[in-house]
Amino acid sequence: MERRNLESAAANYSYLRGLHSIPVGVLFVLSALGNLEWGPLGRVWVFPAGVALAATAYLGISRFYRQNYGRVSPSARAQVRAGVAGAAVGVIVVGAVLLDWNLDLPVSLTAIAFALVLLAHYAVGMGLRPHHKVVCAALGVAGALPFWGDADHRINLGLLLAGVAIAVSGIFDHAALRREFGPAGGLDRG
């Protein structure tokens, strides 16, 4: 493998560890359903228990990746870029939620903002892949459909769909990792 290809593959590796996205997506879904007081998820203890389970799953997934694919750290420049993007994400999403809460619109600004933020995250990080475009477009279109109802539903259903989009993108990212680096455990440990 040429040096440039190897550097590119190493840079993408940290972004392609998509199984990490599943517990993150589950937290969004739990948060939304808890806020909507859906079934037993409206109980006070459910979300903290979900956070503990998601953190445990995240650590287990990290261990899986370390053991089966090794570890590569992004460059300092990539880490700074990710930090700036993370701050921008926070501002955009909080702004969208506040607008969703205060404006009586038939669309979900929360879902639309998450679609744009996810799209930007992937574009800045590893570059857009076809599945990112499809998942983000689906989330954005769903947010733009005029059926969302009151602010609680617009915000929480937007969070729920964002959680599903994050998890689905992560599954496809992991599949891309497998295509680029081979199946888990396929590394020469010699």
PDB file of C-alpha atoms in Angstrom:
ATOM      1  CA  MET A   1       0.000   0.000   0.000  1.00  0.00           C
ATOM      2  CA  GLU A   2       1.373   3.450  -0.901  1.00  0.00           C
ATOM      3  CA  ARG A   3       2.113   5.895   1.914  1.00  0.00           C
ATOM      4  CA  ARG A   4      -0.617   8.325   0.839  1.00  0.00           C
ATOM      5  CA  ASN A   5      -3.239   5.551   0.785  1.00  0.00           C
ATOM      6  CA  LEU A   6      -2.054   4.315   4.167  1.00  0.00           C
ATOM      7  CA  GLU A   7      -2.281   7.824   5.670  1.00  0.00           C
ATOM      8  CA  SER A   8      -5.760   8.287   4.238  1.00  0.00           C
ATOM      9  CA  ALA A   9      -6.896   4.916   5.572  1.00  0.00           C
ATOM     10  CA  ALA A  10      -5.482   5.701   9.020  1.00  0.00           C
ATOM     11  CA  ALA A  11      -7.184   9.110   9.066  1.00  0.00           C
ATOM     12  CA  ASN A  12     -10.544   7.548   8.182  1.00  0.00           C
ATOM     13  CA  TYR A  13     -10.183   4.719  10.691  1.00  0.00           C
ATOM     14  CA  SER A  14     -11.255   6.746  13.724  1.00  0.00           C
ATOM     15  CA  TYR A  15     -14.362   7.928  11.893  1.00  0.00           C
ATOM     16  CA  LEU A  16     -15.309   4.502  10.562  1.00  0.00           C
ATOM     17  CA  ARG A  17     -15.585   2.898  14.001  1.00  0.00           C
ATOM     18  CA  GLY A  18     -19.325   3.212  13.510  1.00  0.00           C
ATOM     19  CA  LEU A  19     -20.503   0.789  16.150  1.00  0.00           C
ATOM     20  CA  HIS A  20     -19.774   3.589  18.640  1.00  0.00           C
ATOM     21  CA  SER A  21     -22.726   5.424  17.114  1.00  0.00           C
ATOM     22  CA  ILE A  22     -25.243   2.817  18.221  1.00  0.00           C
ATOM     23  CA  PRO A  23     -25.163   3.585  21.978  1.00  0.00           C
ATOM     24  CA  VAL A  24     -25.125   7.316  21.158  1.00  0.00           C
ATOM     25  CA  GLY A  25     -28.195   6.892  18.957  1.00  0.00           C
ATOM     26  CA  VAL A  26     -29.907   4.821  21.639  1.00  0.00           C
ATOM     27  CA  LEU A  27     -29.372   7.665  24.131  1.00  0.00           C
ATOM     28  CA  PHE A  28     -31.110  10.088  21.770  1.00  0.00           C
ATOM     29  CA  VAL A  29     -34.026   7.681  21.413  1.00  0.00           C
ATOM     30  CA  LEU A  30     -34.251   7.077  25.193  1.00  0.00           C
ATOM     31  CA  SER A  31     -34.116  10.805  25.832  1.00  0.00           C
ATOM     32  CA  ALA A  32     -36.891  11.520  23.361  1.00  0.00           C
ATOM     33  CA  LEU A  33     -39.149   8.712  24.568  1.00  0.00           C
ATOM     34  CA  GLY A  34     -38.494   9.630  28.197  1.00  0.00           C
ATOM     35  CA  ASN A  35     -39.378  13.270  27.531  1.00  0.00           C
ATOM     36  CA  LEU A  36     -42.584  12.135  25.871  1.00  0.00           C
ATOM     37  CA  GLU A  37     -43.238   9.907  28.921  1.00  0.00           C
ATOM     38  CA  TRP A  38     -43.723   6.948  26.617  1.00  0.00           C
ATOM     39  CA  GLY A  39     -44.438   3.785  28.593  1.00  0.00           C
ATOM     40  CA  PRO A  40     -41.954   3.010  31.365  1.00  0.00           C
ATOM     41  CA  LEU A  41     -39.379   5.354  29.798  1.00  0.00           C
ATOM     42  CA  GLY A  42     -40.992   8.340  31.528  1.00  0.00           C
ATOM     43  CA  ARG A  43     -39.673   7.104  34.874  1.00  0.00           C
ATOM     44  CA  VAL A  44     -36.894   9.167  36.449  1.00  0.00           C
ATOM     45  CA  TRP A  45     -34.449   6.245  36.789  1.00  0.00           C
ATOM     46  CA  VAL A  46     -34.699   4.968  33.200  1.00  0.00           C
ATOM     47  CA  PHE A  47     -32.520   7.588  31.493  1.00  0.00           C
ATOM     48  CA  PRO A  48     -29.614   7.370  33.992  1.00  0.00           C
ATOM     49  CA  ALA A  49     -29.773   3.571  33.710  1.00  0.00           C
ATOM     50  CA  GLY A  50     -29.736   3.949  29.917  1.00  0.00           C
ATOM     51  CA  VAL A  51     -26.697   6.218  30.136  1.00  0.00           C
ATOM     52  CA  ALA A  52     -24.884   3.629  32.264  1.00  0.00           C
ATOM     53  CA  LEU A  53     -25.748   0.831  29.827  1.00  0.00           C
ATOM     54  CA  ALA A  54     -24.774   2.963  26.815  1.00  0.00           C
ATOM     55  CA  ALA A  55     -21.451   3.873  28.444  1.00  0.00           C
ATOM     56  CA  THR A  56     -20.779   0.206  29.161  1.00  0.00           C
ATOM     57  CA  ALA A  57     -21.649  -0.706  25.562  1.00  0.00           C
ATOM     58  CA  TYR A  58     -19.435   2.118  24.255  1.00  0.00           C
ATOM     59  CA  LEU A  59     -16.478   0.880  26.296  1.00  0.00           C
ATOM     60  CA  GLY A  60     -17.068  -2.685  25.117  1.00  0.00           C
ATOM     61  CA  ILE A  61     -17.197  -1.491  21.508  1.00  0.00           C
ATOM     62  CA  SER A  62     -13.959   0.463  22.019  1.00  0.00           C
ATOM     63  CA  ARG A  63     -12.323  -2.686  23.356  1.00  0.00           C
ATOM     64  CA  PHE A  64     -13.589  -4.669  20.365  1.00  0.00           C
ATOM     65  CA  TYR A  65     -12.086  -2.150  17.941  1.00  0.00           C
ATOM     66  CA  ARG A  66      -8.781  -1.985  19.827  1.00  0.00           C
ATOM     67  CA  GLN A  67      -8.436  -5.769  19.940  1.00  0.00           C
ATOM     68  CA  ASN A  68      -9.500  -6.393  16.364  1.00  0.00           C
ATOM     69  CA  TYR A  69      -8.340  -3.325  14.445  1.00  0.00           C
ATOM     70  CA  GLY A  70      -5.741  -1.646  16.649  1.00  0.00           C
ATOM     71  CA  ARG A  71      -5.701   2.016  17.528  1.00  0.00           C
ATOM     72  CA  VAL A  72      -4.902   5.062  15.428  1.00  0.00           C
ATOM     73  CA  SER A  73      -5.183   8.574  16.829  1.00  0.00           C
ATOM     74  CA  PRO A  74      -6.282  11.428  14.580  1.00  0.00           C
ATOM     75  CA  SER A  75      -3.707  14.159  13.975  1.00  0.00           C
ATOM     76  CA  ALA A  76      -3.706  17.243  16.186  1.00  0.00           C
ATOM     77  CA  ARG A  77      -5.135  19.210  13.269  1.00  0.00           C
ATOM     78  CA  ALA A  78      -7.995  16.709  12.865  1.00  0.00           C
ATOM     79  CA  GLN A  79      -8.688  16.808  16.606  1.00  0.00           C
ATOM     80  CA  VAL A  80      -8.866  20.629  16.581  1.00  0.00           C
ATOM     81  CA  ARG A  81     -11.152  20.529  13.550  1.00  0.00           C
ATOM     82  CA  ALA A  82     -13.392  18.025  15.351  1.00  0.00           C
ATOM     83  CA  GLY A  83     -13.468  20.223  18.472  1.00  0.00           C
ATOM     84  CA  VAL A  84     -14.471  23.308  16.499  1.00  0.00           C
ATOM     85  CA  ALA A  85     -17.095  21.298  14.633  1.00  0.00           C
ATOM     86  CA  GLY A  86     -18.402  19.939  17.957  1.00  0.00           C
ATOM     87  CA  ALA A  87     -18.815  23.444  19.353  1.00  0.00           C
ATOM     88  CA  ALA A  88     -20.620  24.536  16.198  1.00  0.00           C
ATOM     89  CA  VAL A  89     -22.886  21.490  16.445  1.00  0.00           C
ATOM     90  CA  GLY A  90     -23.863  22.453  19.965  1.00  0.00           C
ATOM     91  CA  VAL A  91     -24.731  26.013  18.967  1.00  0.00           C
ATOM     92  CA  ILE A  92     -26.721  24.920  15.904  1.00  0.00           C
ATOM     93  CA  VAL A  93     -28.685  22.193  17.673  1.00  0.00           C
ATOM     94  CA  VAL A  94     -29.465  24.290  20.758  1.00  0.00           C
ATOM     95  CA  GLY A  95     -30.523  27.147  18.470  1.00  0.00           C
ATOM     96  CA  ALA A  96     -32.779  24.833  16.470  1.00  0.00           C
ATOM     97  CA  VAL A  97     -34.366  23.397  19.613  1.00  0.00           C
ATOM     98  CA  LEU A  98     -35.011  26.897  20.981  1.00  0.00           C
ATOM     99  CA  LEU A  99     -36.540  27.981  17.674  1.00  0.00           C
ATOM    100  CA  ASP A 100     -38.618  24.795  17.582  1.00  0.00           C
ATOM    101  CA  TRP A 101     -39.826  25.521  21.097  1.00  0.00           C
ATOM    102  CA  ASN A 102     -40.730  29.155  20.398  1.00  0.00           C
ATOM    103  CA  LEU A 103     -42.042  29.073  16.837  1.00  0.00           C
ATOM    104  CA  ASP A 104     -45.239  27.330  15.951  1.00  0.00           C
ATOM    105  CA  LEU A 105     -44.074  25.740  12.718  1.00  0.00           C
ATOM    106  CA  PRO A 106     -45.458  22.564  11.155  1.00  0.00           C
ATOM    107  CA  VAL A 107     -41.896  21.264  10.580  1.00  0.00           C
ATOM    108  CA  SER A 108     -39.240  19.961  12.987  1.00  0.00           C
ATOM    109  CA  LEU A 109     -36.287  22.340  13.034  1.00  0.00           C
ATOM    110  CA  THR A 110     -34.623  19.883  15.427  1.00  0.00           C
ATOM    111  CA  ALA A 111     -34.670  17.075  12.834  1.00  0.00           C
ATOM    112  CA  ILE A 112     -33.610  19.424  10.030  1.00  0.00           C
ATOM    113  CA  ALA A 113     -30.733  20.837  12.115  1.00  0.00           C
ATOM    114  CA  PHE A 114     -29.530  17.346  13.026  1.00  0.00           C
ATOM    115  CA  ALA A 115     -29.608  16.345   9.358  1.00  0.00           C
ATOM    116  CA  LEU A 116     -27.449  19.343   8.434  1.00  0.00           C
ATOM    117  CA  VAL A 117     -25.114  18.854  11.392  1.00  0.00           C
ATOM    118  CA  LEU A 118     -24.606  15.157  10.642  1.00  0.00           C
ATOM    119  CA  LEU A 119     -23.955  15.952   6.997  1.00  0.00           C
ATOM    120  CA  ALA A 120     -21.372  18.585   7.960  1.00  0.00           C
ATOM    121  CA  HIS A 121     -19.787  16.238  10.527  1.00  0.00           C
ATOM    122  CA  TYR A 122     -19.259  13.545   7.935  1.00  0.00           C
ATOM    123  CA  ALA A 123     -18.070  16.017   5.294  1.00  0.00           C
ATOM    124  CA  VAL A 124     -15.475  17.535   7.639  1.00  0.00           C
ATOM    125  CA  GLY A 125     -14.413  14.202   9.124  1.00  0.00           C
ATOM    126  CA  MET A 126     -14.068  11.369   6.666  1.00  0.00           C
ATOM    127  CA  GLY A 127     -15.777  12.824   3.657  1.00  0.00           C
ATOM    128  CA  LEU A 128     -19.316  12.112   2.600  1.00  0.00           C
ATOM    129  CA  ARG A 129     -20.148   8.574   1.629  1.00  0.00           C
ATOM    130  CA  PRO A 130     -23.338   7.622  -0.199  1.00  0.00           C
ATOM    131  CA  HIS A 131     -24.995   6.256   2.943  1.00  0.00           C
ATOM    132  CA  HIS A 132     -24.395   9.545   4.788  1.00  0.00           C
ATOM    133  CA  LYS A 133     -26.165  11.441   2.032  1.00  0.00           C
ATOM    134  CA  VAL A 134     -29.127   9.059   2.056  1.00  0.00           C
ATOM    135  CA  VAL A 135     -29.518   8.974   5.854  1.00  0.00           C
ATOM    136  CA  CYS A 136     -29.150  12.748   6.252  1.00  0.00           C
ATOM    137  CA  ALA A 137     -31.490  13.440   3.340  1.00  0.00           C
ATOM    138  CA  ALA A 138     -34.111  11.108   4.839  1.00  0.00           C
ATOM    139  CA  LEU A 139     -33.819  12.846   8.225  1.00  0.00           C
ATOM    140  CA  GLY A 140     -33.990  16.305   6.644  1.00  0.00           C
ATOM    141  CA  VAL A 141     -37.002  15.421   4.486  1.00  0.00           C
ATOM    142  CA  ALA A 142     -38.781  13.853   7.469  1.00  0.00           C
ATOM    143  CA  GLY A 143     -38.150  17.048   9.441  1.00  0.00           C
ATOM    144  CA  ALA A 144     -39.524  19.181   6.612  1.00  0.00           C
ATOM    145  CA  LEU A 145     -42.804  17.261   6.326  1.00  0.00           C
ATOM    146  CA  PRO A 146     -45.633  19.341   7.824  1.00  0.00           C
ATOM    147  CA  PHE A 147     -47.088  16.951  10.422  1.00  0.00           C
ATOM    148  CA  TRP A 148     -45.127  17.480  13.619  1.00  0.00           C
ATOM    149  CA  GLY A 149     -47.695  19.006  15.969  1.00  0.00           C
ATOM    150  CA  ASP A 150     -46.775  20.832  19.174  1.00  0.00           C
ATOM    151  CA  ALA A 151     -43.281  21.825  20.302  1.00  0.00           C
ATOM    152  CA  ASP A 152     -42.808  18.803  22.581  1.00  0.00           C
ATOM    153  CA  HIS A 153     -43.511  16.425  19.727  1.00  0.00           C
ATOM    154  CA  ARG A 154     -41.445  18.393  17.191  1.00  0.00           C
ATOM    155  CA  ILE A 155     -38.390  18.417  19.442  1.00  0.00           C
ATOM    156  CA  ASN A 156     -38.624  14.902  20.886  1.00  0.00           C
ATOM    157  CA  LEU A 157     -39.601  13.132  17.684  1.00  0.00           C
ATOM    158  CA  GLY A 158     -36.783  15.047  15.979  1.00  0.00           C
ATOM    159  CA  LEU A 159     -34.385  13.725  18.640  1.00  0.00           C
ATOM    160  CA  LEU A 160     -35.740  10.222  18.185  1.00  0.00           C
ATOM    161  CA  LEU A 161     -35.228  10.324  14.409  1.00  0.00           C
ATOM    162  CA  ALA A 162     -31.767  11.839  14.885  1.00  0.00           C
ATOM    163  CA  GLY A 163     -30.866   8.935  17.184  1.00  0.00           C
ATOM    164  CA  VAL A 164     -32.018   6.424  14.595  1.00  0.00           C
ATOM    165  CA  ALA A 165     -30.063   8.283  11.877  1.00  0.00           C
ATOM    166  CA  ILE A 166     -26.902   8.299  14.005  1.00  0.00           C
ATOM    167  CA  ALA A 167     -27.150   4.562  14.703  1.00  0.00           C
ATOM    168  CA  VAL A 168     -27.943   3.661  11.077  1.00  0.00           C
ATOM    169  CA  SER A 169     -25.034   5.759   9.786  1.00  0.00           C
ATOM    170  CA  GLY A 170     -22.786   4.056  12.320  1.00  0.00           C
ATOM    171  CA  ILE A 171     -23.786   0.613  11.096  1.00  0.00           C
ATOM    172  CA  PHE A 172     -22.940   1.609   7.527  1.00  0.00           C
ATOM    173  CA  ASP A 173     -19.669   3.208   8.693  1.00  0.00           C
ATOM    174  CA  HIS A 174     -18.690  -0.061  10.376  1.00  0.00           C
ATOM    175  CA  ALA A 175     -19.481  -1.920   7.153  1.00  0.00           C
ATOM    176  CA  ALA A 176     -17.172   0.518   5.325  1.00  0.00           C
ATOM    177  CA  LEU A 177     -14.473  -0.179   7.912  1.00  0.00           C
ATOM    178  CA  ARG A 178     -14.817  -3.905   7.264  1.00  0.00           C
ATOM    179  CA  ARG A 179     -14.554  -3.322   3.517  1.00  0.00           C
ATOM    180  CA  GLU A 180     -11.395  -1.209   3.928  1.00  0.00           C
ATOM    181  CA  PHE A 181      -9.633  -3.180   6.664  1.00  0.00           C
ATOM    182  CA  GLY A 182     -11.181  -6.637   6.516  1.00  0.00           C
ATOM    183  CA  PRO A 183     -13.311  -8.497   9.050  1.00  0.00           C
ATOM    184  CA  ALA A 184     -12.608  -8.322  12.766  1.00  0.00           C
ATOM    185  CA  GLY A 185      -9.789 -10.595  13.854  1.00  0.00           C
ATOM    186  CA  GLY A 186      -8.400 -10.735  10.323  1.00  0.00           C
ATOM    187  CA  LEU A 187      -5.215  -8.881  11.254  1.00  0.00           C
ATOM    188  CA  ASP A 188      -1.868 -10.646  11.371  1.00  0.00           C
ATOM    189  CA  ARG A 189      -0.905 -10.619  15.035  1.00  0.00           C
ATOM    190  CA  GLY A 190       2.592 -11.979  14.325  1.00  0.00           C
TER     191      GLY A 190
END
